[in-house]
Coordinates of C-alpha atoms in Angstrom, one line a residue:
M1 CA -56.4 37.2 48.4
F2 CA -52.8 36.9 47.1
Q3 CA -51.8 37.7 43.5
L4 CA -49.0 36.2 41.6
G5 CA -46.3 38.9 41.1
G6 CA -48.0 41.1 43.8
K7 CA -46.7 42.4 47.1
C8 CA -47.2 40.6 50.4
L9 CA -45.7 40.6 53.9
A10 CA -43.9 37.5 55.1
F11 CA -42.6 36.4 58.5
H12 CA -38.9 35.6 58.7
G13 CA -38.2 34.9 62.3
P14 CA -40.2 37.2 64.6
L15 CA -40.4 40.1 62.1
L16 CA -42.4 40.9 59.0
Y17 CA -40.7 41.8 55.7
E18 CA -42.0 43.1 52.4
A19 CA -41.9 40.4 49.7
K20 CA -43.1 39.5 46.2
I21 CA -44.9 36.3 45.2
L22 CA -43.1 34.5 42.4
K23 CA -44.9 31.1 42.5
M24 CA -48.0 29.6 43.9
W25 CA -48.6 26.0 44.7
D26 CA -52.1 24.4 44.5
P27 CA -52.1 21.0 46.3
S28 CA -55.5 20.0 44.9
T29 CA -54.3 20.1 41.3
K30 CA -50.6 19.6 42.2
T31 CA -49.5 22.5 40.0
V32 CA -47.3 25.5 40.4
T33 CA -48.2 28.8 38.8
T34 CA -45.1 30.8 37.9
W35 CA -44.9 34.5 37.4
N36 CA -43.4 35.7 34.1
S37 CA -41.6 38.9 35.0
D38 CA -41.0 39.9 31.4
P39 CA -42.4 43.5 31.2
K40 CA -43.2 43.1 27.5
D41 CA -45.2 40.0 27.9
P42 CA -46.3 39.7 31.6
K43 CA -48.4 36.6 32.1
E44 CA -48.9 33.6 34.3
V45 CA -47.6 30.2 33.2
E46 CA -49.3 27.2 34.8
K47 CA -47.7 23.8 34.5
D48 CA -47.6 20.4 36.1
V49 CA -44.3 20.3 38.1
I50 CA -43.4 17.0 39.7
A51 CA -39.8 18.1 39.9
E52 CA -40.6 21.4 41.6
E53 CA -42.9 19.7 44.0
D54 CA -39.8 18.2 45.7
E55 CA -38.6 21.8 46.4
I56 CA -41.6 22.5 48.6
P57 CA -41.0 21.7 52.3
P58 CA -42.9 18.5 53.2
E59 CA -44.6 20.2 56.2
I60 CA -46.5 22.6 53.9
I61 CA -46.8 20.7 50.7
N62 CA -50.4 19.6 51.5
F63 CA -51.6 23.2 51.8
P64 CA -51.5 26.2 49.5
C65 CA -48.1 27.8 49.7
Y66 CA -46.1 30.6 48.0
F67 CA -42.6 31.0 46.7
I68 CA -41.5 34.5 47.6
H69 CA -38.6 37.0 47.2
Y70 CA -37.8 39.3 50.0
Q71 CA -37.5 42.9 48.7
G72 CA -33.9 44.1 48.9
W73 CA -32.5 40.6 49.8
K74 CA -30.4 38.3 47.7
S75 CA -32.2 35.7 45.7
T76 CA -30.6 33.0 47.8
W77 CA -33.1 33.9 50.5
D78 CA -36.1 33.1 48.2
E79 CA -38.2 30.4 49.8
W80 CA -41.5 28.5 50.0
I81 CA -43.8 29.6 52.9
G82 CA -47.2 28.5 54.0
N83 CA -50.3 30.5 55.1
T84 CA -49.0 30.9 58.7
R85 CA -46.1 33.1 57.5
I86 CA -47.8 35.2 54.8
R87 CA -49.9 38.4 55.3
E88 CA -51.7 40.7 52.9
F89 CA -50.0 43.9 52.0
N90 CA -52.4 46.4 53.6
N91 CA -52.3 49.3 56.0
E92 CA -53.2 47.2 59.0
N93 CA -50.4 44.6 58.4
V94 CA -47.9 47.4 57.5
E95 CA -48.6 48.9 60.9
L96 CA -48.1 45.4 62.5
K97 CA -44.8 45.2 60.6
K98 CA -43.6 48.5 62.1
K99 CA -44.8 47.6 65.6
L100 CA -42.9 44.2 65.5
A101 CA -39.8 46.0 64.4
S102 CA -40.1 48.6 67.1
D103 CA -40.8 45.9 69.8
A104 CA -37.7 43.9 68.6
K105 CA -35.5 47.0 68.8
E106 CA -36.7 47.8 72.3
A107 CA -36.1 44.2 73.4
K108 CA -32.6 44.3 71.9
K109 CA -31.8 47.4 73.8
L110 CA -33.1 45.9 77.0
Q111 CA -31.1 42.8 76.5
E112 CA -27.9 44.8 75.7
Q113 CA -28.5 46.7 79.0
K114 CA -28.9 43.5 80.9
E115 CA -25.7 42.1 79.4
K116 CA -23.8 45.2 80.3
E117 CA -24.9 44.9 83.9
K118 CA -24.0 41.2 83.9
K119 CA -20.5 42.0 82.5
K120 CA -20.0 44.7 85.0
K121 CA -20.9 42.3 87.9
T122 CA -18.7 39.6 86.4
S123 CA -15.8 42.0 86.1
T124 CA -16.2 43.1 89.7
S125 CA -16.4 39.5 90.9
E126 CA -13.3 38.6 88.8
N127 CA -11.3 41.5 90.2
N128 CA -12.2 40.5 93.8
S129 CA -11.2 36.9 92.9
S130 CA -7.9 38.1 91.4
T131 CA -7.1 40.1 94.6
H132 CA -7.9 37.1 96.8
L133 CA -5.7 34.8 94.7
H134 CA -2.9 37.3 94.8
N135 CA -3.1 37.3 98.6
L136 CA -3.2 33.6 98.7
S137 CA -0.2 33.4 96.4
G138 CA 1.9 35.6 98.7
T139 CA 0.8 33.6 101.7
N140 CA 1.8 30.4 99.9
K141 CA 5.2 31.7 99.0
R142 CA 5.9 32.7 102.6
K143 CA 4.9 29.2 103.8
Q144 CA 7.2 27.6 101.3
S145 CA 10.2 29.8 102.3
D146 CA 9.6 29.0 105.9
G147 CA 9.6 25.3 105.1
R148 CA 6.0 24.9 106.4
S149 CA 4.4 23.9 103.1
N150 CA 5.4 22.2 99.9
G151 CA 2.0 22.8 98.3
I152 CA 1.3 24.4 94.9
L153 CA -1.3 27.2 94.4
K154 CA -4.1 25.7 92.4
P155 CA -5.4 27.6 89.4
Y156 CA -8.8 29.3 89.8
T157 CA -11.6 27.0 88.7
S158 CA -15.4 27.0 88.8
S159 CA -17.0 25.4 91.9
H160 CA -18.2 22.7 89.5
S161 CA -14.7 21.6 88.7
R162 CA -13.0 21.2 92.1
S163 CA -12.4 17.6 91.4
S164 CA -10.1 18.7 88.6
R165 CA -7.3 19.3 91.1
N166 CA -6.3 15.7 90.7
L167 CA -3.9 16.4 87.9
S168 CA -3.5 14.2 84.8
N169 CA -2.7 14.8 81.1
E170 CA -6.3 16.0 80.5
Q171 CA -6.9 17.6 83.9
S172 CA -3.8 19.7 84.1
Q173 CA -4.8 22.0 81.1
G174 CA -7.5 24.7 81.2
Y175 CA -10.0 26.3 78.9
S176 CA -8.6 29.8 78.6
T177 CA -10.8 32.8 77.9
D178 CA -7.8 35.1 78.1
S179 CA -4.7 34.9 75.9
S180 CA -2.6 36.0 78.9
N181 CA -3.0 32.4 80.1
R182 CA -5.4 33.0 83.0
K183 CA -7.3 29.8 83.6
T184 CA -11.0 30.4 84.3
S185 CA -12.8 27.2 83.2
P186 CA -12.6 23.4 83.0
P187 CA -9.8 21.4 81.6
L188 CA -8.9 21.2 77.9
P189 CA -9.6 18.0 75.9
S190 CA -6.4 16.3 75.1
S191 CA -6.6 13.9 72.2
S192 CA -3.1 12.5 72.5
T193 CA 0.2 13.0 74.3
S194 CA 1.6 14.8 71.2
Q195 CA -1.4 17.2 71.2
S196 CA -1.0 17.8 74.9
Y197 CA 2.7 18.7 74.3
Q198 CA 1.6 21.0 71.4
H199 CA -0.7 22.8 73.8
Q200 CA 2.1 23.1 76.4
V201 CA 4.4 24.7 73.7
I202 CA 1.7 27.3 72.9
Q203 CA 1.3 28.1 76.5
Q204 CA 5.0 28.5 77.0
Q205 CA 5.1 30.8 74.0
L206 CA 2.4 32.9 75.4
H207 CA 4.1 33.0 78.8
H208 CA 7.7 33.8 77.7
H209 CA 6.8 36.0 74.7
N210 CA 3.6 37.6 75.8
N211 CA 4.6 41.0 74.3
S212 CA 4.8 39.4 70.9
F213 CA 1.1 38.5 70.9
P214 CA -1.9 40.8 71.3
R215 CA -3.7 40.4 74.6
I216 CA -7.1 38.9 73.9
T217 CA -9.9 38.4 76.4
L218 CA -13.1 36.6 75.6
H219 CA -16.1 36.9 78.0
I220 CA -18.0 33.6 78.1
P221 CA -21.3 33.9 80.0
M222 CA -21.5 31.8 83.2
K223 CA -24.4 29.7 81.9
L224 CA -22.2 28.5 79.0
K225 CA -19.2 28.0 81.3
S226 CA -21.3 25.8 83.5
I227 CA -22.2 23.6 80.5
L228 CA -18.5 23.2 79.7
V229 CA -17.7 22.3 83.3
D230 CA -20.5 19.7 83.4
D231 CA -19.4 18.4 80.0
W232 CA -15.9 17.8 81.4
E233 CA -17.3 15.9 84.4
S234 CA -19.6 13.8 82.3
I235 CA -16.7 12.6 80.1
T236 CA -13.7 12.5 82.4
K237 CA -15.4 11.4 85.6
E238 CA -18.5 9.5 84.5
K239 CA -16.8 8.0 81.4
K240 CA -19.7 9.0 79.1
I241 CA -19.4 10.3 75.5
I242 CA -21.7 12.5 73.4
K243 CA -24.1 10.7 71.2
L244 CA -23.4 11.2 67.4
P245 CA -24.7 12.7 65.2
C246 CA -26.0 15.7 67.2
N247 CA -29.5 16.9 66.4
R248 CA -28.2 20.5 66.3
T249 CA -24.9 20.5 64.4
V250 CA -22.4 23.2 64.3
N251 CA -23.3 24.0 60.7
S252 CA -27.0 24.3 61.5
I253 CA -26.3 26.5 64.6
L254 CA -24.1 28.9 62.7
D255 CA -26.5 29.0 59.7
D256 CA -29.4 29.9 62.1
Y257 CA -27.3 32.5 63.8
E258 CA -26.4 34.1 60.5
A259 CA -29.9 34.1 59.2
E260 CA -31.3 35.7 62.4
Q261 CA -28.7 38.4 62.4
L262 CA -29.4 39.2 58.8
S263 CA -33.1 39.4 59.4
D264 CA -32.6 42.4 61.7
P265 CA -33.3 45.6 59.8
E266 CA -30.4 47.3 61.6
N267 CA -27.9 44.8 60.1
N268 CA -28.6 45.5 56.4
S269 CA -25.3 47.0 55.5
L270 CA -23.2 45.1 52.9
V271 CA -20.1 45.4 55.1
F272 CA -21.9 43.8 58.1
Q273 CA -23.3 41.0 55.9
S274 CA -19.9 40.3 54.4
Q275 CA -18.1 40.3 57.8
L276 CA -20.8 38.0 59.4
N277 CA -20.7 35.5 56.5
E278 CA -16.9 35.5 56.6
Y279 CA -16.9 34.9 60.3
C280 CA -19.4 32.1 60.2
Q281 CA -17.6 30.3 57.4
G282 CA -14.3 30.8 59.1
L283 CA -15.5 29.4 62.3
K284 CA -16.8 26.3 60.5
L285 CA -13.4 25.9 58.9
Y286 CA -11.6 26.3 62.3
F287 CA -13.9 23.7 63.8
N288 CA -13.3 21.1 61.0
E289 CA -9.5 21.7 61.3
T290 CA -9.2 21.7 65.1
L291 CA -11.8 19.1 66.2
P292 CA -9.6 16.0 65.7
R293 CA -6.5 17.8 67.0
L294 CA -7.7 19.8 70.0
L295 CA -11.4 19.5 70.8
L296 CA -11.7 15.8 71.7
Y297 CA -11.1 14.2 75.0
R298 CA -9.0 11.0 74.9
L299 CA -12.2 9.0 75.6
E300 CA -13.8 10.4 72.5
R301 CA -11.0 9.6 70.1
L302 CA -12.1 6.0 69.5
Q303 CA -15.7 7.1 68.8
Y304 CA -14.4 9.7 66.3
D305 CA -12.3 7.1 64.5
N306 CA -15.2 4.5 64.4
Y307 CA -17.7 7.1 63.2
L308 CA -15.3 8.2 60.5
K309 CA -14.9 4.7 59.2
E310 CA -18.6 3.9 59.4
H311 CA -20.3 7.1 58.2
L312 CA -18.0 9.7 57.0
K313 CA -16.0 10.2 53.9
E314 CA -12.6 11.9 54.2
T315 CA -14.0 15.0 52.6
M316 CA -17.1 15.3 54.8
E317 CA -17.2 18.1 57.4
V318 CA -17.3 17.1 61.0
S319 CA -19.2 20.3 61.6
A320 CA -22.2 18.4 60.1
V321 CA -21.9 15.8 62.8
Y322 CA -20.8 17.4 66.1
G323 CA -22.9 20.0 67.9
S324 CA -23.2 22.8 70.4
V325 CA -21.0 21.6 73.2
H326 CA -18.0 21.0 70.9
L327 CA -18.6 24.4 69.4
L328 CA -18.3 25.9 72.9
R329 CA -15.0 24.0 73.4
L330 CA -13.7 25.7 70.2
I331 CA -14.9 29.1 71.2
S332 CA -13.1 28.8 74.6
L333 CA -9.9 28.2 72.8
L334 CA -10.2 31.0 70.2
P335 CA -8.2 33.6 72.2
E336 CA -5.3 31.2 72.4
L337 CA -5.5 30.2 68.8
I338 CA -5.8 33.7 67.5
S339 CA -3.0 35.0 69.6
T340 CA -0.5 32.7 67.8
T341 CA -1.4 33.9 64.4
T342 CA -0.1 36.8 62.3
M343 CA -3.4 38.6 62.4
D344 CA -3.4 42.3 63.2
P345 CA -4.9 43.5 66.5
Q346 CA -7.9 45.1 64.8
S347 CA -8.8 41.9 63.0
C348 CA -8.4 39.9 66.3
Q349 CA -10.7 42.3 68.2
L350 CA -13.3 42.1 65.3
I351 CA -13.3 38.3 65.6
I352 CA -13.7 38.5 69.4
K353 CA -16.6 41.0 69.1
Q354 CA -18.3 38.6 66.6
T355 CA -17.7 35.7 69.0
E356 CA -19.2 37.5 72.0
N357 CA -22.3 38.4 69.9
L358 CA -22.6 34.7 69.0
L359 CA -22.2 33.7 72.7
I360 CA -25.0 36.2 73.7
W361 CA -27.2 34.7 71.0
M362 CA -26.5 31.2 72.3
V363 CA -27.5 32.2 75.8
L364 CA -30.8 33.7 74.5
H365 CA -31.4 30.4 72.6
I366 CA -30.0 28.1 75.2
D367 CA -33.2 26.1 75.6
K368 CA -33.3 25.4 71.8
L369 CA -29.6 24.6 71.5
F370 CA -29.6 22.3 74.6
D371 CA -33.2 21.3 74.9
D372 CA -32.6 17.7 74.0
K373 CA -29.0 17.8 75.0
T374 CA -29.2 18.8 78.7
V375 CA -25.7 18.1 79.9
G376 CA -25.6 14.9 81.8
S377 CA -28.9 13.6 80.3
E378 CA -29.1 10.1 78.9
E379 CA -30.4 11.5 75.6
Y380 CA -27.2 13.5 75.0
Y381 CA -24.5 11.5 76.7
V382 CA -24.3 7.7 76.5
N383 CA -22.4 5.3 78.8
T384 CA -19.4 3.5 77.5
S385 CA -18.5 -0.1 78.2
S386 CA -15.4 -1.3 80.1
Q387 CA -14.1 -2.7 76.9
Y388 CA -14.5 0.6 75.1
E389 CA -12.8 2.4 77.9
G390 CA -9.9 0.0 77.8
V391 CA -9.3 0.5 74.1
A392 CA -10.0 4.3 74.1
L393 CA -7.7 5.2 77.0
N394 CA -4.8 3.1 75.7
M395 CA -4.9 4.5 72.1

């Protein structure tokens, strides 16, 4: 059926790709047959490989499986696959390969069209909200000048975060999706007074020297904004914290995103692959650097310190522990962080475009990313004791 060194078709994600069989595993004899690619002496070398057995994923090691190389891909993508992912290289399966690629392309176009319609509706809604707020602001100023009101115009927030109007160190700051300092989402985590002050300094710089920084706007889908709002309420109001380690970590999420993007035949250019890899690696680096400084609420600081002492080495990445919600917190801060760098406008917009693609991918996979982490669920958030709260809130 399948020949060593021969062609086959293999599923990677929802699509089929041409591949070559380099090794074959026989579970009955526990041997791996390896293809010798030397054109002068082509042959099959069969050997008992206890060491190589460990390379085979445990879920397929009890069945015949194949180590393949995807044609035109780097050798780093070589992998062991089972019978469910391999197909014979024949006319019927080649046609199936083409049909799957065509269906995926049509589905992508349909999704892009839906996203454009959503963005258009969101833009219209935001414009209406801005006009309404402008009118409210004018009314409020007239009331103050007449001595009839000493109130302050509250920043626009989601309906889920109305309770955030009781201002405090953590509640007075906002996730900003626009470097022009327009607040559109729930409050920022504030890990300490000094970090709260640091954030205020950045905001003042953006306010007083707005012409010095590029105007950067990031469109976060409403489904993900709602998760951020509910996350804020779970921690600041219900006094819960996210259970560590997360099942879907930042590293695994970005690795899956990169792999799926590269599996698309339309994304096979070396420039795209290089930019995507650089973006994903850079986002991991940003996450590891900013998490202890900007991405934790005060209630989470004690948990972070305790986990660091018990499980982590100083050199270990927190992106291998924290997950999707903390990644969303970082993404919501990106416009502000990027605006204070020396990066040129073209590079800034490239990062924003990459980030919006990632956000769309997260919405499409929202059930997988948050299936066991439904915001507010006992599985994802855990209650804290009064003793823990006392220590954490007085750090």
